[in-house]
Short mmCIF file of C-alpha atoms and ligand atoms in Angstrom, two decimals:
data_model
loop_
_atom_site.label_atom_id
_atom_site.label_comp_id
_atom_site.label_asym_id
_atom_site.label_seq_id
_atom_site.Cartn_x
_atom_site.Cartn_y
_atom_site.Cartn_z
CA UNK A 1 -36.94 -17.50 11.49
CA UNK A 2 -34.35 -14.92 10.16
CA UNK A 3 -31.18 -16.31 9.52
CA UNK A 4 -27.83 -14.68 9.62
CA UNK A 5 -26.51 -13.96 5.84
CA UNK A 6 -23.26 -15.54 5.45
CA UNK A 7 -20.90 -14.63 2.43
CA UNK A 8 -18.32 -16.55 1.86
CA UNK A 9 -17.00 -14.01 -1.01
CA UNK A 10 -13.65 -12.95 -0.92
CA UNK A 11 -12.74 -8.98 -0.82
CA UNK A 12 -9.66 -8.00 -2.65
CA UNK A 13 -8.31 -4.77 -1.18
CA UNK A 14 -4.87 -3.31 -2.58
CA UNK A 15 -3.33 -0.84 0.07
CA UNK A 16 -0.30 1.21 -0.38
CA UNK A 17 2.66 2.69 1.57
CA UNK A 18 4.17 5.99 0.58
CA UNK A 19 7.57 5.17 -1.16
CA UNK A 20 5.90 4.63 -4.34
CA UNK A 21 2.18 5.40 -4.81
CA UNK A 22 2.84 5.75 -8.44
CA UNK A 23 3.23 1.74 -8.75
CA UNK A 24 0.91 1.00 -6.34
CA UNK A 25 -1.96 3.34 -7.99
CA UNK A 26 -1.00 1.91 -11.53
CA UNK A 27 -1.37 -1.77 -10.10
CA UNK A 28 -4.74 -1.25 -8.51
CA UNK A 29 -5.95 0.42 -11.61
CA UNK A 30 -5.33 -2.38 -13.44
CA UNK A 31 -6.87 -4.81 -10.90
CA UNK A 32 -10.14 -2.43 -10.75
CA UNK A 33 -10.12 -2.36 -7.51
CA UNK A 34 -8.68 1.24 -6.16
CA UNK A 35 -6.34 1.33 -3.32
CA UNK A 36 -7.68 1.46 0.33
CA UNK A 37 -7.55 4.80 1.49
CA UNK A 38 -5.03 5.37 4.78
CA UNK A 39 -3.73 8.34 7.16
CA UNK A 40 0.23 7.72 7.43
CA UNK A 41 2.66 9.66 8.89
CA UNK A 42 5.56 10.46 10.55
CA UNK A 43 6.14 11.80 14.01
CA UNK A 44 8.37 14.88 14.99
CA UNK A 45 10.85 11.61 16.57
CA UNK A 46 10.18 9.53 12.79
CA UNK A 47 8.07 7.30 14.06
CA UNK A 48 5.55 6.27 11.80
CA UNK A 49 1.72 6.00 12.05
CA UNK A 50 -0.80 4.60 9.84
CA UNK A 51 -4.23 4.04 9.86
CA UNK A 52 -6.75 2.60 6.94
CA UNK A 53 -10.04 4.79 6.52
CA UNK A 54 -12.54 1.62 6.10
CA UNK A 55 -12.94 -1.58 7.28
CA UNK A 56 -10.69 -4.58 6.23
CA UNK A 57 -12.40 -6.83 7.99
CA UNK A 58 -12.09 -10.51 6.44
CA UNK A 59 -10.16 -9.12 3.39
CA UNK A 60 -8.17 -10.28 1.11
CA UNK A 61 -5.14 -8.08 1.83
CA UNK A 62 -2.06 -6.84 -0.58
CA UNK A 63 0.08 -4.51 0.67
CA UNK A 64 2.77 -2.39 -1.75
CA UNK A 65 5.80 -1.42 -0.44
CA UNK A 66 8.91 -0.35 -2.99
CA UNK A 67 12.04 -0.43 -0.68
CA UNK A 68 13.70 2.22 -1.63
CA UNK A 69 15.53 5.03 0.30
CA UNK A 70 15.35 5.86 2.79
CA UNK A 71 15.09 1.79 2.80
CA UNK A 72 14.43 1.12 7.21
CA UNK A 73 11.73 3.76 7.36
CA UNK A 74 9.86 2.40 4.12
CA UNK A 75 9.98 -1.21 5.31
CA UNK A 76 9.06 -0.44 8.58
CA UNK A 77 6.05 1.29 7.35
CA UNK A 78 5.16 -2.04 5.70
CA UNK A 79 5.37 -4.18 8.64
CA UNK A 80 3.00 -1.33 10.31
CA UNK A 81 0.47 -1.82 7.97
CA UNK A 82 0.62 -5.27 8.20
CA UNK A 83 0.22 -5.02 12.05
CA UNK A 84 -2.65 -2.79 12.09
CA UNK A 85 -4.35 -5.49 8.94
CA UNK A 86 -3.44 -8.08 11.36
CA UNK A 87 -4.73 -6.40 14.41
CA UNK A 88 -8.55 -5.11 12.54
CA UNK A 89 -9.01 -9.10 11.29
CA UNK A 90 -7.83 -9.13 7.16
CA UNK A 91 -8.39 -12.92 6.41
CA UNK A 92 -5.08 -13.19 4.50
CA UNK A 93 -2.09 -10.82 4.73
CA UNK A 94 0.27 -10.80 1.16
CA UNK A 95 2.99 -8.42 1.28
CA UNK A 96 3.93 -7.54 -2.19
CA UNK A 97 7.88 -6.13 -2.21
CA UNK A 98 8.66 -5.33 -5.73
CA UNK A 99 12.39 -5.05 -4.76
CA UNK A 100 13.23 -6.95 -1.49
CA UNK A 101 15.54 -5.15 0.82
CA UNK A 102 18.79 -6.22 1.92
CA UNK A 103 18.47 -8.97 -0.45
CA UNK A 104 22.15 -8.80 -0.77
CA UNK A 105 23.01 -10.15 2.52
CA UNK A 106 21.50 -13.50 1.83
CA UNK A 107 24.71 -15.17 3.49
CA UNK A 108 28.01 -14.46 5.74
CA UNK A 109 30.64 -13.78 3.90
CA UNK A 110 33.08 -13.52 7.25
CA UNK A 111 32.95 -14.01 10.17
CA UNK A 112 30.41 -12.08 12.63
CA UNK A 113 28.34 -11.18 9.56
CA UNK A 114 24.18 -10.85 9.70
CA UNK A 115 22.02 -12.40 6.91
CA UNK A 116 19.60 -9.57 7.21
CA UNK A 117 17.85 -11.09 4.19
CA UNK A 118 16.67 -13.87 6.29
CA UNK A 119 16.21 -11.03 9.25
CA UNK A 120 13.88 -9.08 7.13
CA UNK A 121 11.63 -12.38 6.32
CA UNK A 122 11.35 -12.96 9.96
CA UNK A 123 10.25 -9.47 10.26
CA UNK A 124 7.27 -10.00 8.04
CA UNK A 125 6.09 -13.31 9.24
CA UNK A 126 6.10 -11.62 12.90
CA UNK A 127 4.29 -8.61 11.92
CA UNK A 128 1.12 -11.37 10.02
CA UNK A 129 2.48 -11.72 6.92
CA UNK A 130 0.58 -14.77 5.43
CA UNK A 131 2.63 -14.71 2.03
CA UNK A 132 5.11 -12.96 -0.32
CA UNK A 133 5.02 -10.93 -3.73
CA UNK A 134 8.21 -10.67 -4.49
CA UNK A 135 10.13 -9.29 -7.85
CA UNK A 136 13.98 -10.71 -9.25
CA UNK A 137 15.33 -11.50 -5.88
CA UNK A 138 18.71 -11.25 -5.69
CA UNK A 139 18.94 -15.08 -4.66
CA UNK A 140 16.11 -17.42 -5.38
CA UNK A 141 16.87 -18.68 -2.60
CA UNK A 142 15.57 -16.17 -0.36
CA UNK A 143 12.34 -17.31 -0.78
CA UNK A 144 13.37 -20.17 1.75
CA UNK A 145 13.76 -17.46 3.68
CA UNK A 146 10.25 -16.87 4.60
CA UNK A 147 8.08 -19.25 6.35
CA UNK A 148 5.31 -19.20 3.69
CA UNK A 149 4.13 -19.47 0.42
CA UNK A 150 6.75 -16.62 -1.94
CA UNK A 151 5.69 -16.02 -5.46
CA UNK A 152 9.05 -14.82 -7.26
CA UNK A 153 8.06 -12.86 -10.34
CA UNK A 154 10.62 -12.36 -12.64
CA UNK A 155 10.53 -9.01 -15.00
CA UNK A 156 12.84 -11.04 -17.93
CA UNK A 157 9.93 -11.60 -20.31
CA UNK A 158 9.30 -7.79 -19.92
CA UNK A 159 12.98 -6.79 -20.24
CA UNK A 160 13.93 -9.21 -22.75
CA UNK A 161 10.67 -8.29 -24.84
CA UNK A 162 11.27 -4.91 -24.91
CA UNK A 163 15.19 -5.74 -26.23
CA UNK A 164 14.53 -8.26 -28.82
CA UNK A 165 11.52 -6.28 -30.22
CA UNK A 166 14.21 -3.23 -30.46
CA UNK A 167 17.44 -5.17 -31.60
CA UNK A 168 16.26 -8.15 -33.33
CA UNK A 169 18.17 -11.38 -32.13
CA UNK A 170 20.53 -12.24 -34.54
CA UNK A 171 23.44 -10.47 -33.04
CA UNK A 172 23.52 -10.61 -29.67
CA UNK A 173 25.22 -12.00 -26.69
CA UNK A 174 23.82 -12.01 -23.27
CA UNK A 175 26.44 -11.07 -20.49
CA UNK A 176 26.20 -11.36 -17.01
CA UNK A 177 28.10 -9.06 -15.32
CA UNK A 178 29.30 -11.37 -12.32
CA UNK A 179 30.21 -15.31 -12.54
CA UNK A 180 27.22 -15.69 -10.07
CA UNK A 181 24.58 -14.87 -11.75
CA UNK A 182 25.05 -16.48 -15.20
CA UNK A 183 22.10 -18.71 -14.23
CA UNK A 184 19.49 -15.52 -14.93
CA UNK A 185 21.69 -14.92 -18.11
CA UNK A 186 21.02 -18.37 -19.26
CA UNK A 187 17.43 -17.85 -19.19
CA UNK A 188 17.64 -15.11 -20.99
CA UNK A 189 19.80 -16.30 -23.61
CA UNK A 190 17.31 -19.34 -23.36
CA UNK A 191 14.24 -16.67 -23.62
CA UNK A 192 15.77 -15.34 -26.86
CA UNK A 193 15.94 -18.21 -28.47
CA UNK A 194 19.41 -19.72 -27.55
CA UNK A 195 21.93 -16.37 -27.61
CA UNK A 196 25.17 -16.95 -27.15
CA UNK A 197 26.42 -16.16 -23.44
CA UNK A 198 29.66 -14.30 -21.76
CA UNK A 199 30.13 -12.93 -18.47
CA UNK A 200 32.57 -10.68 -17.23
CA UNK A 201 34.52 -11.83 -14.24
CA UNK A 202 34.45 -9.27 -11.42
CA UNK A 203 35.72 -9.38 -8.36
CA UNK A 204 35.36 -7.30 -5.08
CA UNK A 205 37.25 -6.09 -1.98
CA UNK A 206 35.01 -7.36 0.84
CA UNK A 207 36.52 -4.18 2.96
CA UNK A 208 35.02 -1.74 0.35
CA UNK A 209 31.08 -2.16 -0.37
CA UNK A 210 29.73 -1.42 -3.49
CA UNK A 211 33.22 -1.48 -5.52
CA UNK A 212 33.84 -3.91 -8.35
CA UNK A 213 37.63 -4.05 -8.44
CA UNK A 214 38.71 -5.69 -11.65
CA UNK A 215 37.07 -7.04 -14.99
CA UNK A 216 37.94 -9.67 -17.75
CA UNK A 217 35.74 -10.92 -19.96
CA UNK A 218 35.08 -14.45 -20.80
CA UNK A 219 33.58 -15.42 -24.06
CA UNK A 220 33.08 -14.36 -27.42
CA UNK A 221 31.65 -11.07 -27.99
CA UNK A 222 33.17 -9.41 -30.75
CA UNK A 223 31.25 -7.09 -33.02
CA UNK A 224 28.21 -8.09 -31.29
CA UNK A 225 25.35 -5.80 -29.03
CA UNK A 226 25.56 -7.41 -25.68
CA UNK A 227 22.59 -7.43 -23.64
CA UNK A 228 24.47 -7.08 -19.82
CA UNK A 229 21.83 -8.15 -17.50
CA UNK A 230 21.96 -7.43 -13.31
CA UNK A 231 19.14 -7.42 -10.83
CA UNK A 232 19.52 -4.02 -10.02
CA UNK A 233 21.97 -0.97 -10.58
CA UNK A 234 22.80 0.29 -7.46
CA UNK A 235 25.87 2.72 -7.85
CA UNK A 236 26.53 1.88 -11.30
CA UNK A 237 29.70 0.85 -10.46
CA UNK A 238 29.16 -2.80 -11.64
CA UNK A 239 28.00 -2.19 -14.93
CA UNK A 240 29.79 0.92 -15.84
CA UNK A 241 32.92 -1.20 -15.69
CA UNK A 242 31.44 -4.41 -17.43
CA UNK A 243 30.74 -2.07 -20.41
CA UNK A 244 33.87 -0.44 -20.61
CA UNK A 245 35.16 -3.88 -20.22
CA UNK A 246 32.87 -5.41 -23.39
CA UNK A 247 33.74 -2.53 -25.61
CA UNK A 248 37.46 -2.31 -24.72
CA UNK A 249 37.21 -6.22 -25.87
CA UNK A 250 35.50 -5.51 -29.27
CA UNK A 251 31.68 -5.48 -28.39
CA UNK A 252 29.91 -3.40 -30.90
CA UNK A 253 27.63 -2.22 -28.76
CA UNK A 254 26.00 -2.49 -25.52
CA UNK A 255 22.67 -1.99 -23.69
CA UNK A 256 22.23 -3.06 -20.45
CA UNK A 257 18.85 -4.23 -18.64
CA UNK A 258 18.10 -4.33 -15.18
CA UNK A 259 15.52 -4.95 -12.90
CA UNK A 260 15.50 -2.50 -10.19
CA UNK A 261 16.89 1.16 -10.64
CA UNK A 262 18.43 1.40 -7.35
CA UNK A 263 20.30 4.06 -8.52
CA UNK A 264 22.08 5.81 -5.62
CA UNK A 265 25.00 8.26 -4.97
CA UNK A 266 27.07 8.41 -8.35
CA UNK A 267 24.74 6.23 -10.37
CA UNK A 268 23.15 8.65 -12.55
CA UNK A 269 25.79 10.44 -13.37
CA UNK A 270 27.93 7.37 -14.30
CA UNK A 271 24.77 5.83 -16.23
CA UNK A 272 24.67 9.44 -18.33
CA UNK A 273 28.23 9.19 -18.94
CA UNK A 274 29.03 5.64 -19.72
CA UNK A 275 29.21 4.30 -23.19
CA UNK A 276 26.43 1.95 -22.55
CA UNK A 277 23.91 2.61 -25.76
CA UNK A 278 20.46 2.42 -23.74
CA UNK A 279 19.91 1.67 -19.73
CA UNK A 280 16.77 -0.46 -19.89
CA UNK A 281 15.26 -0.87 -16.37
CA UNK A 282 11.91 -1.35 -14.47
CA UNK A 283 9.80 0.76 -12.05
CA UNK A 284 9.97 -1.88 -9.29
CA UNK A 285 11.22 1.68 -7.44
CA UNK A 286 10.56 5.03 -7.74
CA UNK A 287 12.58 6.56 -10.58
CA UNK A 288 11.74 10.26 -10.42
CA UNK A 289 12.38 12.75 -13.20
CA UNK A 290 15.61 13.97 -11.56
CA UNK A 291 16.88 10.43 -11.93
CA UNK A 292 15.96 10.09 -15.94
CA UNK A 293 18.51 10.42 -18.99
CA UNK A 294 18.34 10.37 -22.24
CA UNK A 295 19.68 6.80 -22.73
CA UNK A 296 17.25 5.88 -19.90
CA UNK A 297 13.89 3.43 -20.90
CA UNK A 298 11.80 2.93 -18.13
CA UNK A 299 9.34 -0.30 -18.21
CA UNK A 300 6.43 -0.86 -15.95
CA UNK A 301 6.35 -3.61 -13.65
CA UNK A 302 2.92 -2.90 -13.12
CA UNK A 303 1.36 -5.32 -15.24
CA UNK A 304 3.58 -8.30 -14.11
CA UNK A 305 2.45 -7.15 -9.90
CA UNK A 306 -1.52 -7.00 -11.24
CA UNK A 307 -1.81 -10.24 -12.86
CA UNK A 308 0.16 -12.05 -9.87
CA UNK A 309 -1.95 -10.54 -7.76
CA UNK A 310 -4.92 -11.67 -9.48
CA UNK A 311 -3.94 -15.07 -9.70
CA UNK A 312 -3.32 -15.23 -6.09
CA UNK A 313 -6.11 -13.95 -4.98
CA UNK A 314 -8.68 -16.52 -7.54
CA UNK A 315 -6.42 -19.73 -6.18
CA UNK A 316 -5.10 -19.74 -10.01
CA UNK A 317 -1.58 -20.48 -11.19
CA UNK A 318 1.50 -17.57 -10.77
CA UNK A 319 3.40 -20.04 -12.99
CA UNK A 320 1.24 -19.54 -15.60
CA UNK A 321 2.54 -16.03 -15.81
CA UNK A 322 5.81 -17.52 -17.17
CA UNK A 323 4.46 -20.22 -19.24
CA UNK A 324 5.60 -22.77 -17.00
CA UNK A 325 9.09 -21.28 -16.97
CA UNK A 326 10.86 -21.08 -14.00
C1 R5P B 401 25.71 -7.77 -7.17
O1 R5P B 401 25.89 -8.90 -6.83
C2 R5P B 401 24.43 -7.26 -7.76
O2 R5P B 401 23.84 -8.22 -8.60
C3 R5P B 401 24.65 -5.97 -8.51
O3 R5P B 401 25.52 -6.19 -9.60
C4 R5P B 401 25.28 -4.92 -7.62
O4 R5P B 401 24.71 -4.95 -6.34
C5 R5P B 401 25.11 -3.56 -8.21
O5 R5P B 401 25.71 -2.62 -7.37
P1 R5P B 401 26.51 -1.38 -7.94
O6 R5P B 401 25.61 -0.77 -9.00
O7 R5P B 401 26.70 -0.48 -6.76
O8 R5P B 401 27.79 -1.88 -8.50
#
C-alpha cells in the first residue's frame, strides 16, 4: 500500500511590504531564508493589490511592514497581505511592525477621543493575524492591546551599546525627555551600570499636536554628557528643546538616542541645527539619504527582528534576547 507522506516540518517564509524592503531584505538575509517574492501595487484610485508568486501553503508566515509615511496606505498594505496569507492557508500569521502606528493614541486624553492604538490591533487580529513583532512601543501596554501573543523587542541594548562603547560610562546621565517615560530611562541607566538619571519636564498644549511647550530640568546634570533617550523623533520638536534645555542648565554635552527616526516636516533640519553632539537612532523606518546628517548614526535593527524571529519560529525563548531583562 502507498501511503500519503506527511511532514510535519515547519516552513519559515519572510515576506515584505514596500515601505522598507531595505530592512526587510537585511532581516531575511540574516535568517537565510530570502523573502517571498510578491506583485504589489497600487491602483489609479490607491487601492492596493498584492499577490505572493509561490505557494504559502501551511507556512510559517512573517510579514514586514515599517509604518512610515505615508503611514494608512503602508499599514493597509500589511493587513492585505495578511488577508491574502490568511485566505491561501499560512499555518501561522506573525506580523512583525518594527514601529507600531498610532502608538501614540494609546488612551483618551478628552473627551470624544479614539484610541486608534487599540483600533489598529483590532485591525490585525481581523485581517488573521496570529501574533505580533513589535519594536519600543510607545506604551508597553499596547501589547494588551492585541488579542494574542506580542513579543516587544526593545533596541536599548543596541542603542545603549553603541553609546557606552563610544563615551565610556563614567560621566553620564541618562535623561528622559518627558516625566512619562523615565521608566525606559531607568533601564537604561540600569543597563549602564547604574547612571545617574534626570528628566526634563515638558509639557504640551493638547490643542496643538506635536508641540512641547515648556522645559525645566530636574536633576543633576552639570558638566556631564547626557544620554536623552525617546522612542522616536518625530518633528524634533521634543528633543531639540530638551537639549537646549540640558545645555542652557550646564550639561557638557549631549547625544541623544532614539528608536525610531520618524523624522517628519522640520525634523531634519532642526536635528542638523541643534546643539545635540550626535543623533543616534535605528532603522526601524526608512531613513533615506536625503534624511542623513553629519551628526546622524544610523544602527540596524535588523539583527534584533532576525533573532526574534528565529526564536519564534523554533518555540525558543524572545526573553532570552534580553537576558531575562524585561
Ligand atoms: C512623546 O510622548 C514621544 O515619546 C516623543 O517624545 C514625541 O512623540 C516626539 O515627537 P516630536 O519629535 O514631534 O516632538
Amino acid at each position: 500500500m502507498t501511503g500519503m507522506k506527511r511532514t510535519t516540518e515547519k516552513n519559515l517564509m519572510v515576506f515584505s511590504g514596500r515601505a522598507h524592503p531595505e530592512l526587510a531584505s537585511e532581516v531575511a538575509e540574516q535568517l537565510g531564508s530570502g523573502l517571498v517574492p510578491q506583485s504589489a501595487y497600487d491602483f489609479a484610485n490607491g487601492e492596493i493589490y498584492v499577490r505572493f508568486e509561490e505557494s504559502v501553503r501551511g507556512c510559517d508566515a512573517f510579514v514586514l511592514q515599517s509604518h512610515a509615511a505615508p503611514i494608512n496606505q503602508w499599514v493597509m498594505e500589511q493587513l492585505i497581505m495578511v488577508d491574502a496569507l490568511k485566505r491561501a492557508s499560512a499555518k501561522r500569521i506573525t506580523v512583525v511592525q518594527p514601529f507600531y502606528a498610532y502608538a501614540r493614541q494609546d488612551k483618551k486624553h478628552r473627551g470624544r477621543e479614539p484610541v486608534s492604538a487599540r483600533l489598529v490591533a483590532d485591525l490585525f487580529k481581523t485581517a488573521g493575524a496570529d501574533r505580533l513583532i513589535a519594536v519600543d512601543l510607545h506604551s508597553s501596554q499596547i501589547q494588551g492591546f492585541f488579542d494574542g501573543p506580542v513579543d516587544h523587542l526593545m533596541a536599548m541594548p543596541i542603542l545603549a551599546g553603541y553609546v557606552s562603547d563610544k563615551y565610556g560610562v563614567e560621566d553620564l546621565v541618562v535623561v528622559s525627555p518627558d516625566a512619562g517615560r523615565i521608566r525606559v530611562a531607568e533601564q537604561w541607566a540600569s543597563r549602564l551600570g547604574g547612571t545617574p538619571l534626570a528628566f526634563v519636564h515638558k509639557t504640551r498644549d493638547a490643542h496643538r499636536p506635536n508641540e512641547a511647550v515648556a522645559n525645566r530640568v530636574v536633576g543633576e546634570i552639570r558638566d556631564r554628557t547626557c544620554v536623552l533617550v525617546d522612542d522616536m523623533i518625530d518633528t524634533g520638536g521634543t528633543i531639540v528643546k530638551a537639549v537646549d534645555a540640558l545645555l542652557d542648565a550646564g550639561a557638557a554635552s549631549v547625544v541623544v538616542a532614539a528608536t525610531h527616526a520618524v523624522l517628519s516636516g522640520p525634523a531634519v533640519d532642526r536635528l542638523k541645527n541643534s546643539r545635540a553632539r550626535e543623533v543616534v537612532v535605528t532603522n526601524t523606518l526608512p531613513v533615506g539619504a536625503d534624511k542623513q546628517f553629519d551628526t546622524l548614526t544610523l544602527l540596524s535593527i535588523a539583527p534584533l527582528i532576525s533573532r526574534a524571529i528565529r526564536e519564534v519560529f523554533e518555540d525558543g525563548s524572545v526573553t532570552s534576547l534580553f537576558d531575562g531583562r524585561a
